[in-house]
Short mmCIF file of C-alpha atoms in Angstrom, two decimals:
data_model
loop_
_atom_site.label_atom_id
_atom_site.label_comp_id
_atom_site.label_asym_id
_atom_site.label_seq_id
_atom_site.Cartn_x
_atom_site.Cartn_y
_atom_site.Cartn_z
CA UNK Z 19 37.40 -42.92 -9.67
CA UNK Z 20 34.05 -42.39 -10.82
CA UNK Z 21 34.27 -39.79 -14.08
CA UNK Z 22 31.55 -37.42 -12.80
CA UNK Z 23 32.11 -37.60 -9.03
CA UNK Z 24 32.31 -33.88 -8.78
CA UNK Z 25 29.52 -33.19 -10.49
CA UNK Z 26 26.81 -34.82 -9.01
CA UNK Z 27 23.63 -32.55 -7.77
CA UNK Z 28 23.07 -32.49 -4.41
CA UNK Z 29 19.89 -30.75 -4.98
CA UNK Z 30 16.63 -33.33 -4.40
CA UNK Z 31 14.31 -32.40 -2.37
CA UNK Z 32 13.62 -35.02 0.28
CA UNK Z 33 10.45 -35.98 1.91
CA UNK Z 34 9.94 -37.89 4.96
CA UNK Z 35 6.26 -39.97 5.08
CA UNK Z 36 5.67 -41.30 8.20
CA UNK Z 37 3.68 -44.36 6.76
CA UNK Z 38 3.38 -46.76 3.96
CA UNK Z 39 0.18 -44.64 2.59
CA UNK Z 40 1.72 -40.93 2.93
CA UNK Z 41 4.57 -42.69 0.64
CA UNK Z 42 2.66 -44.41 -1.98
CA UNK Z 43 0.29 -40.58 -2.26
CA UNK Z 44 3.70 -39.30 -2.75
CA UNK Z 45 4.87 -41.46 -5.45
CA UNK Z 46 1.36 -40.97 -7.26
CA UNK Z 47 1.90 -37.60 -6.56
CA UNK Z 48 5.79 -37.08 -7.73
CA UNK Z 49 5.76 -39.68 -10.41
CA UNK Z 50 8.64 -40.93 -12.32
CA UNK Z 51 10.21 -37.33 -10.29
CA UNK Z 52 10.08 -39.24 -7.36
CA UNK Z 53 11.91 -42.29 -5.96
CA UNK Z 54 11.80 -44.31 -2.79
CA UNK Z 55 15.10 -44.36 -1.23
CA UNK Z 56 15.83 -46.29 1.76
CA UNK Z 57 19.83 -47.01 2.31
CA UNK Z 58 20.13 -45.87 -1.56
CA UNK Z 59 23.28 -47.66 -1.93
CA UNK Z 60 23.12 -49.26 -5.03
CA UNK Z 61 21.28 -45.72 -6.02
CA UNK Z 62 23.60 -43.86 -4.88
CA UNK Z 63 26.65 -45.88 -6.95
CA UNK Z 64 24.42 -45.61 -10.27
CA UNK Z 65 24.29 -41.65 -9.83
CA UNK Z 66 27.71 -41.14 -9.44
CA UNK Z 67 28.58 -43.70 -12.63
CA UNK Z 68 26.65 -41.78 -14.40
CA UNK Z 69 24.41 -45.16 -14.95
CA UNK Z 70 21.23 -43.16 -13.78
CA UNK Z 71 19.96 -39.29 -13.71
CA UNK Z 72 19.69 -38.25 -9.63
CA UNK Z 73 15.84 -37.63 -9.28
CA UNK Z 74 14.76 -34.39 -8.21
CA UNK Z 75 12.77 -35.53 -5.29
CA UNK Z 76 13.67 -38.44 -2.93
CA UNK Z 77 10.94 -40.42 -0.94
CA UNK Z 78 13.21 -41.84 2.36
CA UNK Z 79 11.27 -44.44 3.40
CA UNK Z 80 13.76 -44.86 6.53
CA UNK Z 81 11.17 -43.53 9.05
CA UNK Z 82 7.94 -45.90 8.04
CA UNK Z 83 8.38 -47.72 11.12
CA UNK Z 84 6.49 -50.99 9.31
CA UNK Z 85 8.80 -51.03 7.04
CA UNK Z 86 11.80 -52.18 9.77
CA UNK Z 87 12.19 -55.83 11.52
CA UNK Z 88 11.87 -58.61 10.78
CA UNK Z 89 9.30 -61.61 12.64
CA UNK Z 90 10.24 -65.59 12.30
CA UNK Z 91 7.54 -68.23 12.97
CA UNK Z 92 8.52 -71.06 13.60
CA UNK Z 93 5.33 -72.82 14.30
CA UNK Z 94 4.54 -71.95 10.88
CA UNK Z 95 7.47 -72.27 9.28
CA UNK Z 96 7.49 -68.77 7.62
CA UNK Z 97 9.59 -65.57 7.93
CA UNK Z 98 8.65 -61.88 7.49
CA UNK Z 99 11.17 -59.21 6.80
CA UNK Z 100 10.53 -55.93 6.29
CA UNK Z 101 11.76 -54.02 3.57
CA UNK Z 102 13.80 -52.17 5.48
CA UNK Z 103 15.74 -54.40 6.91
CA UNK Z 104 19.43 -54.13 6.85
CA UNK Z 105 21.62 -56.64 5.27
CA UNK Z 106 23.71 -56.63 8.18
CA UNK Z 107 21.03 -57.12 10.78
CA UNK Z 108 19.99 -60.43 8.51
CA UNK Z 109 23.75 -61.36 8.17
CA UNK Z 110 23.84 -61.57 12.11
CA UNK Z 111 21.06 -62.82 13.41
CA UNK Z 112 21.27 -65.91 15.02
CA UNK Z 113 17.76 -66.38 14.39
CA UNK Z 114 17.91 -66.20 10.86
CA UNK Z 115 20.96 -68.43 10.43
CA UNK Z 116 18.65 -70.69 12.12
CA UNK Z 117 15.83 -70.57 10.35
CA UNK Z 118 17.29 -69.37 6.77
CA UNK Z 119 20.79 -70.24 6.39
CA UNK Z 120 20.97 -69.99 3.22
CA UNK Z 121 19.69 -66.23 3.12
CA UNK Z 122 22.10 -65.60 5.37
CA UNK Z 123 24.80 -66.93 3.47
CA UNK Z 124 23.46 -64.89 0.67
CA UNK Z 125 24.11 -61.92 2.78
CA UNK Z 126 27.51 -62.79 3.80
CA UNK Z 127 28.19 -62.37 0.30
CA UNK Z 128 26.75 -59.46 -0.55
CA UNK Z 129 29.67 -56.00 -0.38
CA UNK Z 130 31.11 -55.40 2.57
CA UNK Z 131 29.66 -54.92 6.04
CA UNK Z 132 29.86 -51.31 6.00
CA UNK Z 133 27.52 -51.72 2.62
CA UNK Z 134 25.65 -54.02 4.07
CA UNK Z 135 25.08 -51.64 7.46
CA UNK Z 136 23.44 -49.23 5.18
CA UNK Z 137 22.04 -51.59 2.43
CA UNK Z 138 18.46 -53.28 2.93
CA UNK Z 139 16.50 -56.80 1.66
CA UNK Z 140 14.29 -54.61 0.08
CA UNK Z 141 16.92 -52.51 -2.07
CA UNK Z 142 18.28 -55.70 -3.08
CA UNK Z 143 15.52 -57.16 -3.94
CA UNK Z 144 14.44 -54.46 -6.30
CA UNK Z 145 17.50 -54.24 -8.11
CA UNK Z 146 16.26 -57.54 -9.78
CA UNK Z 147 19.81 -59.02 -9.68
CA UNK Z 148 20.72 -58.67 -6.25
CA UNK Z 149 22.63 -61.90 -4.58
CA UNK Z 150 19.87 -62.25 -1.77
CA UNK Z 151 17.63 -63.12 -4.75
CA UNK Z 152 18.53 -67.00 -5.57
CA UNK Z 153 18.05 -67.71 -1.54
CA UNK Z 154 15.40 -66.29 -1.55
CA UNK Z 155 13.64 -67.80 -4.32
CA UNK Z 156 14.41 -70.74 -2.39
CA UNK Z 157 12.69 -70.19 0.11
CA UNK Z 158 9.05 -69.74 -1.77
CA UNK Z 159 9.68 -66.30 -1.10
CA UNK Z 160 6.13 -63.62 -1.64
CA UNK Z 161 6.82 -59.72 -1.90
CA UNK Z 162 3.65 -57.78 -0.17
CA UNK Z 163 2.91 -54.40 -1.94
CA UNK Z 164 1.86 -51.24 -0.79
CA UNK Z 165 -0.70 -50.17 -3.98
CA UNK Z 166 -2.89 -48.06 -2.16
CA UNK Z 167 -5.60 -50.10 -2.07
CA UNK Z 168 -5.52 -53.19 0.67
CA UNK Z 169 -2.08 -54.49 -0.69
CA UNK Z 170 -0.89 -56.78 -3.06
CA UNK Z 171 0.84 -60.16 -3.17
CA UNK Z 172 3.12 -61.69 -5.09
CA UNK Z 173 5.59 -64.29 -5.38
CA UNK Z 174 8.97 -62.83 -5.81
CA UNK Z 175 9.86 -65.81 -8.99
CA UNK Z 176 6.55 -63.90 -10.69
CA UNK Z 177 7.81 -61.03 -10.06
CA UNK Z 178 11.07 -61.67 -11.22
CA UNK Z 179 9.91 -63.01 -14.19
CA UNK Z 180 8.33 -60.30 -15.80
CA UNK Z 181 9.78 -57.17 -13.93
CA UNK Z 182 12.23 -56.11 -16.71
CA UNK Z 183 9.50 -55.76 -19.11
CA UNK Z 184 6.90 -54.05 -16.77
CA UNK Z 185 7.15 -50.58 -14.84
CA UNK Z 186 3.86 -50.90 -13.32
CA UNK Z 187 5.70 -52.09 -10.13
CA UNK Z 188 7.82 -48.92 -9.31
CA UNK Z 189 4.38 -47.32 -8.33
CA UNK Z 190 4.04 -49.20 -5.21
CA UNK Z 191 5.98 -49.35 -2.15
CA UNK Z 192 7.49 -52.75 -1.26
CA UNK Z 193 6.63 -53.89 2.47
CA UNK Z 194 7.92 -57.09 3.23
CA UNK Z 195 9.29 -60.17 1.89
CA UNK Z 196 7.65 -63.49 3.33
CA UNK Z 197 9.45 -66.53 3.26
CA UNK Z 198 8.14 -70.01 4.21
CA UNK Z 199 10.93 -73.30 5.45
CA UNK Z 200 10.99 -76.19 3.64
CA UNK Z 201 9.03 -79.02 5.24
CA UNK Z 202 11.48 -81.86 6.70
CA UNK Z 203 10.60 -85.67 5.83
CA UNK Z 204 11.11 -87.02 8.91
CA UNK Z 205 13.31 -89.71 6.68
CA UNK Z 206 15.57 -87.59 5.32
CA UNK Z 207 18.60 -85.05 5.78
CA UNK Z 208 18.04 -82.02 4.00
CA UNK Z 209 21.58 -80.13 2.47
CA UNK Z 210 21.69 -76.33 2.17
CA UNK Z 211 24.33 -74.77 -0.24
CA UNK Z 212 25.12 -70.86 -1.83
CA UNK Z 213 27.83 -70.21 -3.52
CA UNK Z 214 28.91 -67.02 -5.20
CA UNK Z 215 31.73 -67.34 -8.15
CA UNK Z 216 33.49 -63.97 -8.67
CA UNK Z 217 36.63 -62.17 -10.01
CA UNK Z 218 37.67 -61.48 -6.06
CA UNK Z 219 37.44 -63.40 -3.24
CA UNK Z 220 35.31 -60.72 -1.45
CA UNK Z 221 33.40 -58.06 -2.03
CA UNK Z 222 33.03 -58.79 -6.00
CA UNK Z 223 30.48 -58.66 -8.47
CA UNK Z 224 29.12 -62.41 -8.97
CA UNK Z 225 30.23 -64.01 -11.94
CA UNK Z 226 27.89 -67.13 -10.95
CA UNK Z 227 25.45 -67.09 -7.59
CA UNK Z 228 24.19 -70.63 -6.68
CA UNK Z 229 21.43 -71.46 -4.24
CA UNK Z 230 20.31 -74.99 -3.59
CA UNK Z 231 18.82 -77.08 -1.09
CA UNK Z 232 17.24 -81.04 -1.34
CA UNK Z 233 16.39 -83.46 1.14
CA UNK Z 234 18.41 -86.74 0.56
CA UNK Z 235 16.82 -90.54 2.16
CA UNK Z 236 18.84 -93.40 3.23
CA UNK Z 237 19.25 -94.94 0.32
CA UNK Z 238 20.66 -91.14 -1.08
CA UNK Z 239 17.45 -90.76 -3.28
CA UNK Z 240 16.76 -86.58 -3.64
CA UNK Z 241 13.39 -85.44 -2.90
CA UNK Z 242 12.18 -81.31 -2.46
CA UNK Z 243 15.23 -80.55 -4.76
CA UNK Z 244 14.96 -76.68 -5.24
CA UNK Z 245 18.02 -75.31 -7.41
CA UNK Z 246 18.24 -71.10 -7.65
CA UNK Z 247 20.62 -69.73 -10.10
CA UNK Z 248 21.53 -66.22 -11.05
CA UNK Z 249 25.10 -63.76 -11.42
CA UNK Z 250 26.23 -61.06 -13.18
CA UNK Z 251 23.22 -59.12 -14.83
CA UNK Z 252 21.24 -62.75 -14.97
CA UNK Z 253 18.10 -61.94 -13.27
CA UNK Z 254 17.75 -65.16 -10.95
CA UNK Z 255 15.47 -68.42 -11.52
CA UNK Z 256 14.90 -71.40 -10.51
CA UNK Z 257 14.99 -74.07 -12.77
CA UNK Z 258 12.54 -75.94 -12.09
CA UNK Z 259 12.81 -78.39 -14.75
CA UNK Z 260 16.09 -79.53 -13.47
CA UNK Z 261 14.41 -79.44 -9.82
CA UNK Z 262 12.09 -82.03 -11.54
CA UNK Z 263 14.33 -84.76 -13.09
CA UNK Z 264 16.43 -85.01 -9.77
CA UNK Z 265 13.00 -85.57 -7.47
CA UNK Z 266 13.40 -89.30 -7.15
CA UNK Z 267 16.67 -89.59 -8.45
CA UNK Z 268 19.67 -91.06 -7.00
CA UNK Z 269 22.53 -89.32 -6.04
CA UNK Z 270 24.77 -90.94 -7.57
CA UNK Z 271 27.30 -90.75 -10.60
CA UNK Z 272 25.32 -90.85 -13.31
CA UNK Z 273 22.65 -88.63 -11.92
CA UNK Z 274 25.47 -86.00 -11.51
CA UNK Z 275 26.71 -86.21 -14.79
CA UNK Z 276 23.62 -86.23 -16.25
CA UNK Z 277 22.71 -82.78 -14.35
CA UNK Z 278 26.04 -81.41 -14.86
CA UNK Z 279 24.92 -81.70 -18.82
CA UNK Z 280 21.17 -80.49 -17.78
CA UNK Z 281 22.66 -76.79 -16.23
CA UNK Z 282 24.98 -76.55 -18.87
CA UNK Z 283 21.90 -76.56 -21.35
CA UNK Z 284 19.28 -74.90 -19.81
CA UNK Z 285 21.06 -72.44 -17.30
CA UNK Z 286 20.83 -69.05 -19.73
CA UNK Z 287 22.85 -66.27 -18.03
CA UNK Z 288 24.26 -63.08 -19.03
CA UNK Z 289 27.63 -62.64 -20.81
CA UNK Z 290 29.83 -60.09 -20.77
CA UNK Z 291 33.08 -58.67 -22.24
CA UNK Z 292 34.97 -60.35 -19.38
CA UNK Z 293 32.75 -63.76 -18.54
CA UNK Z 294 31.45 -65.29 -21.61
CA UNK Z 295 27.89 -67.00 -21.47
CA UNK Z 296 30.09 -70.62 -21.72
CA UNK Z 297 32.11 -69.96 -18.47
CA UNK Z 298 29.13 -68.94 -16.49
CA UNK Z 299 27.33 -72.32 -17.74
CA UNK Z 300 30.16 -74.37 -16.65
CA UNK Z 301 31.03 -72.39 -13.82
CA UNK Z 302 27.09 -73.15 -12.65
CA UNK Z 303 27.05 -76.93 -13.53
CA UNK Z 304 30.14 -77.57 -11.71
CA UNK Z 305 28.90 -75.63 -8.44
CA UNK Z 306 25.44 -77.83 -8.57
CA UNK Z 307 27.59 -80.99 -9.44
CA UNK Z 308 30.09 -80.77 -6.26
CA UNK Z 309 27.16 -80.01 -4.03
CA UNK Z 310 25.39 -83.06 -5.30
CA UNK Z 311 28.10 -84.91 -4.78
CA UNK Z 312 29.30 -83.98 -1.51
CA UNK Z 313 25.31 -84.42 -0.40
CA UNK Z 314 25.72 -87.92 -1.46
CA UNK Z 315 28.99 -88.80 0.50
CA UNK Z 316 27.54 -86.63 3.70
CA UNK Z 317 24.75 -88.65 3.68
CA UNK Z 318 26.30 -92.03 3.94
CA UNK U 15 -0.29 -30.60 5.18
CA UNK U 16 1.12 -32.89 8.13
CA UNK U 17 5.29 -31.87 8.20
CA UNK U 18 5.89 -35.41 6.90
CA UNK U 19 4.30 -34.40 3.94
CA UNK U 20 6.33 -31.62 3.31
CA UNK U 21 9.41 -31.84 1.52
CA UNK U 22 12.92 -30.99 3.24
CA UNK U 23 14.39 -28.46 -0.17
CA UNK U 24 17.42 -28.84 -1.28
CA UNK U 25 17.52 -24.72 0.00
CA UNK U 26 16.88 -25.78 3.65
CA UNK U 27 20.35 -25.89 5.14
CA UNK U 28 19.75 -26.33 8.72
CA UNK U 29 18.00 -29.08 9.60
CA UNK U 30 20.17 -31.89 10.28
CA UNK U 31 20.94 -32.27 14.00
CA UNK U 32 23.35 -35.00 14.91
CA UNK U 33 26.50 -35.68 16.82
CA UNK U 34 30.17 -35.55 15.34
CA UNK U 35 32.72 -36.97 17.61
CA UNK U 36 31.28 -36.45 20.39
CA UNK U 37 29.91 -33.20 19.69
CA UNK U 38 26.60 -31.90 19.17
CA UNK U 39 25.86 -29.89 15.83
CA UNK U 40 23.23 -29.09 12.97
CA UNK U 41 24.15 -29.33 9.39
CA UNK U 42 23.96 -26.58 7.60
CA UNK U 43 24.11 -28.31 4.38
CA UNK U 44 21.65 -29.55 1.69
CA UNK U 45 20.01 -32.67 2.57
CA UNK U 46 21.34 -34.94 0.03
CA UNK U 47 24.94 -33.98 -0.33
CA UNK U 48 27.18 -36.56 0.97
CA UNK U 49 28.93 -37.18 4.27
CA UNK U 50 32.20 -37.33 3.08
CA UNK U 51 32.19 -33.64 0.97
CA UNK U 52 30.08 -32.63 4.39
CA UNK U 53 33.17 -33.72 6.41
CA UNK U 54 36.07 -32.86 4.24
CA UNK U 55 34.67 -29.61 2.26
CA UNK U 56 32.33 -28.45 5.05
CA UNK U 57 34.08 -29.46 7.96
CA UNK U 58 37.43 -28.99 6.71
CA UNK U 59 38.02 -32.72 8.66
CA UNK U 60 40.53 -34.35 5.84
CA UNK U 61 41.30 -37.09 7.96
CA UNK U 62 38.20 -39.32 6.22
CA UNK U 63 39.60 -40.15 2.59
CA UNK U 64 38.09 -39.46 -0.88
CA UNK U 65 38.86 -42.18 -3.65
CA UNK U 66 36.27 -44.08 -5.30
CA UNK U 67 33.21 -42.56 -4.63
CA UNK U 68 31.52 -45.66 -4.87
CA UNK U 69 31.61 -47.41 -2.04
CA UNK U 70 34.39 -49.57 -3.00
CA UNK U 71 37.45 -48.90 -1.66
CA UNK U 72 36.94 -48.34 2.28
CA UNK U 73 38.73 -45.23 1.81
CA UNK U 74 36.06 -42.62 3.46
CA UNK U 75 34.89 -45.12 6.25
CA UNK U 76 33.35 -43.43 9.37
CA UNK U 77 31.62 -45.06 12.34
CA UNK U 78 27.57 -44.39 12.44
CA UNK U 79 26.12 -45.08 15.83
CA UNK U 80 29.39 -47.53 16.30
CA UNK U 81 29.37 -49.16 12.80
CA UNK U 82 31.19 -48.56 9.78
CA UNK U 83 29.77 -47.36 6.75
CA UNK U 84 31.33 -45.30 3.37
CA UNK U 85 30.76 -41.90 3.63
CA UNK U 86 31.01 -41.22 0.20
CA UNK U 87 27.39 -43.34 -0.20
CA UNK U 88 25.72 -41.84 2.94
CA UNK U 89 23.54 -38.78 2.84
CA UNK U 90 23.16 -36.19 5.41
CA UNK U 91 19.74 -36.45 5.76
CA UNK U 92 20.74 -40.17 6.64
CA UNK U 93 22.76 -38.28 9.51
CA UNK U 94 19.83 -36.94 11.69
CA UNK U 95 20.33 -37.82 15.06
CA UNK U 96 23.20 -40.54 14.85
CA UNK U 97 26.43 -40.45 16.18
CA UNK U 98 29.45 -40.27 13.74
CA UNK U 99 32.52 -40.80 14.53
CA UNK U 100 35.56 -40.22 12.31
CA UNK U 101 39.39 -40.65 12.78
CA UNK U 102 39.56 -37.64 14.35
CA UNK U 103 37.46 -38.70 16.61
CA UNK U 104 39.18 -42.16 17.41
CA UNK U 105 42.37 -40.27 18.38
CA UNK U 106 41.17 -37.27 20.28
CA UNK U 107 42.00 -38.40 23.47
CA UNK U 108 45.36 -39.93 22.15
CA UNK U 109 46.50 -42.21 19.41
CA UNK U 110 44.32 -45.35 19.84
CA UNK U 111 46.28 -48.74 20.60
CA UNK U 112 45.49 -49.93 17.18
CA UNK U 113 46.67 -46.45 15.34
CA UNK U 114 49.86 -47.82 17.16
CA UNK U 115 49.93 -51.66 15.85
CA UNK U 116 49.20 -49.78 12.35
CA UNK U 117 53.04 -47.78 12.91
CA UNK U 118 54.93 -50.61 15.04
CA UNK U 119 53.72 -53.27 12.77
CA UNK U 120 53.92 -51.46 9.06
CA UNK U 121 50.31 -51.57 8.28
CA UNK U 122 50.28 -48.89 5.68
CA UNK U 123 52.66 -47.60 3.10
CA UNK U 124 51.71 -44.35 1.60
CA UNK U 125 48.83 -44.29 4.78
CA UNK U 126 45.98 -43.08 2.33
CA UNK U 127 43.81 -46.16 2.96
CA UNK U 128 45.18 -45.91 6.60
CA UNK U 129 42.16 -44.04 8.07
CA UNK U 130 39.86 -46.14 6.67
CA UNK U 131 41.46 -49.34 7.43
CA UNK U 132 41.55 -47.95 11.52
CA UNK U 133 37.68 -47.13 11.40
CA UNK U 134 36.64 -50.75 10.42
CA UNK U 135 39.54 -52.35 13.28
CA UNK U 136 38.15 -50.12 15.68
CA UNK U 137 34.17 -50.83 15.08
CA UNK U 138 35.24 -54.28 14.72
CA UNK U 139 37.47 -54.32 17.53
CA UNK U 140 34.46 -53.02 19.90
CA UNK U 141 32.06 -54.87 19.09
CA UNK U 142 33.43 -58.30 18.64
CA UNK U 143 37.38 -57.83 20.94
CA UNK U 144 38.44 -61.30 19.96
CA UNK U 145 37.55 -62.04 16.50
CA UNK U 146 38.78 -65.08 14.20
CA UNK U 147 40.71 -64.84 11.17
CA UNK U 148 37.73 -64.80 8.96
CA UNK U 149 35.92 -62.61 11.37
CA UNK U 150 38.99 -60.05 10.53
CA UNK U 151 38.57 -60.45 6.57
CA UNK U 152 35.17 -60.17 6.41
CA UNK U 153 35.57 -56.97 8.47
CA UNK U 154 38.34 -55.76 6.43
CA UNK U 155 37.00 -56.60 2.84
CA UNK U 156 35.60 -53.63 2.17
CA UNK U 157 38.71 -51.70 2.77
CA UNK U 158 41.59 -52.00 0.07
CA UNK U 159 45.07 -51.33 -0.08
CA UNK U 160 46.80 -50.92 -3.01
CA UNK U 161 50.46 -50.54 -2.22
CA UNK U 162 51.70 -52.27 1.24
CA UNK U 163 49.68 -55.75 0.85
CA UNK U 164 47.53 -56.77 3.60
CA UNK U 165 50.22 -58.85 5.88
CA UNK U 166 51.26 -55.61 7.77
CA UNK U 167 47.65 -54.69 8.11
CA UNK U 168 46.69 -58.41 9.48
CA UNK U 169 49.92 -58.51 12.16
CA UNK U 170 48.70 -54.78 13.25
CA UNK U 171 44.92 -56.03 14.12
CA UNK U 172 46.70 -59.26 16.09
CA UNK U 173 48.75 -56.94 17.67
CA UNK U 174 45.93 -54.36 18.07
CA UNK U 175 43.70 -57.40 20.04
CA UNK U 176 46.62 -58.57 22.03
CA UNK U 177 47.24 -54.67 23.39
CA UNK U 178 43.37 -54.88 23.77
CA UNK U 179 43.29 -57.47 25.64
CA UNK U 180 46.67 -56.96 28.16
CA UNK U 181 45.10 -53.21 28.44
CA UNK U 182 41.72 -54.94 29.97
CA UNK U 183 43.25 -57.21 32.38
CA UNK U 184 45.28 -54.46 33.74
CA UNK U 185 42.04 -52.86 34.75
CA UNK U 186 40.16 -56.30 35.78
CA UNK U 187 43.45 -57.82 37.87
#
């Protein structure tokens, strides 16, 4: 039980904008005061730990209509959701396991479905480690900003690159995240994969998240290899490096091996008192390393 | 000022209209405090747990316009105009056929996760009234028991579908 449950305010004030402006003139307005809340879930968890101070004015960003839905293109190839999009209604939609299975695996994954009923893409998102992040980053993913001006965009690996060290991005509102499909080589088969490594079988913190996905030809040489890795307080990446040495490769047993070693090197997550930097390394390789290899006997 | 752009305080007690088992009310209570102390402390309705207070444990599950969600992470403001429904509400018309797989089956021990467990059967139940195995985990793993194991609690949702399901084609033969 948490230590301070009881004592929690319950004393915010809470304002309701109607629209992605009135919200943003709020936040200028409230400052570090004020924060957007949508299905404050994760906030909500980090008051009652004691992990964060309960700001005295919330901004519930539940009734921008904008904000909800999401749209999926598939002329274009591309995806819109809005922030405020549950993680359930992502986790269910058959449209979205068509288009983006791997985002909704990613979902699957994430709590519990009465979490995820509450929880949105954009909360996740923002909480820079959330387990929608490595499918996402997959996926070529760019956040759209409210800033008050026309908007701002930004792919989400920038953004995830240097949001830890920057505050400049908890002034604007977050709209949407757009994600664009892989093109298909009409030659190929292309091989999806998440996997989340935790201490439970559900419902757990990751220990290791895993997002990948690679187009394989006849002859089992990778192409449009995209690798996503992340867990634990590890903000995700992808490592693109790795991405590169496999493009052309051959899935075969040396290739494998020799990426098993690659992750092991360059993969640099998060420790803690209970996973040690080592496990999480291995834990990674090995997760890329099956995948590769079941792509390779799939594909034959 | 538009009203949007005015702040609901903290002092403002009675503006939160929604619908509590089937009945109409307002909150009188500060926007932000949670459903669960609205419930329990407010509403003197002790049938929703408290336990974790982190959304965790499944413990203080209600139904919100026919999902589950923990009402110890829920706000009332996040109330206005849904429907909740609590375990009080699932037996008000008489103990619901899976409140009775829960006792013929012995899907509890000390019953504290009990409620909880019922909410997430029954919005799973109604929404999806033949689900597969890993249907039933996945809607069951945010709900944990800590003293009976979850075989009991797995024979009581079978059982819970199969009453379902004989209780449907009574009405359809």
């Amino acid at each position: 039980m948490a230590a301070n449950a009881q004592g929690v305010a319950e004393a915010p004030f809470v304002w309701h904008p109607r629209s992605a402006a009135e919200a943003w003139q709020l936040k200028q307005t409230l400052g570090t005061e004020g924060v957007f809340t949508a299905g404050a879930t994760l906030l909500r968890t980090q008051w009652e730990s004691g992990l964060a101070v309960m700001p005295n004015h919330f901004i519930n960003i539940g009734a921008i209509e904008e904000l909800h839905g999401f749209e999926i293109d598939s002329v274009s190839g591309t995806g819109s959701f809005g922030a405020m999009t549950t993680l359930s209604h992502i986790r269910t939609s058959p449209q979205v396991g068509e288009s983006f299975p791997v985002l909704v695996e990613a979902t699957r994954n994430i709590a519990a479905p009465s979490i995820r009923n509450l929880a949105t893409i954009g909360g996740n998102i923002l909480s820079m480690v959330g387990d929608s992040l490595p499918a996402l980053l997959l996926y070529d993913s760019v956040l759209h900003w409210h800033d008050g001006t026309n908007g701002l965009q930004e792919p989400l690996s920038e953004w995830l690159s240097t949001a830890s060290a920057h505050a400049a991005w908890k002034e604007r509102l977050l709209m949407s995240v757009e994600l664009t499909l892989p093109i298909l080589d009409s030659n190929t088969k292309r091989f999806v994969a998440y996997h989340k490594v935790g201490r439970r079988d559900a419902f757990t913190p990751s220990v290791v998240t895993a997002a990948l996905t690679m187009q394989l030809d006849s002859e089992d040489r990778l192409s449009d290899v995209r690798l996503a890795l992340g867990g634990g307080q590890t903000i995700p990446y992808r490592l693109e490096s790795i991405e590169s040495y496999l493009n052309g490769k051959l899935a075969n047993k040396k290739t494998i091996s020799e990426v098993y070693a690659l992750i092991v090197e360059q993969f640099e997550p998060k420790g803690d008192t209970f996973v040690p930097v080592s496990y999480r390394k291995k834990a990674a390789a090995n997760l890329i390393a099956s995948e590769l290899w079941k792509a390779a006997r799939t594909a034959r | 000022m538009k009203d949007s752009m005015k702040p609901v305080s903290p002092l403002d007690t009675s503006s939160i209209p929604c619908t509590i088992n089937g009945s109409e009310i307002n909150l009188n209570v500060p926007p932000a405090k949670r459903l669960l102390s609205v419930l329990r402390d407010d509403l003197a309705m002790t049938g929703t747990k408290r336990s974790c207070d982190i959304g965790r444990c499944g413990a203080c599950m209600v139904m919100v316009d026919g999902v589950p969600v923990n009402s110890c992470l829920t706000m009332a403001y996040q109330c206005t105009g849904k429907s909740i429904t609590t375990i009080e509400g699932i037996s008000a018309s008489g103990m619901d056929p899976i409140q009775r797989a829960f006792l013929q089956e012995g899907g509890f021990q000390c019953g504290y996760c009990t409620p909880g467990m019922i909410i997430s059967v029954k919005a799973l139940l109604d929404h999806n009234p033949d689900p597969s195995a890993l249907e039933i985990e996945e809607a069951l793993s945010g709900n944990i028991c800590r003293c009976t194991g979850y075989g009991g609690i797995k024979r009581a949702v079978q059982k819970a579908i199969e009453w379902r399901k004989e209780a449907y084609e009574s009405i359809t033969d």
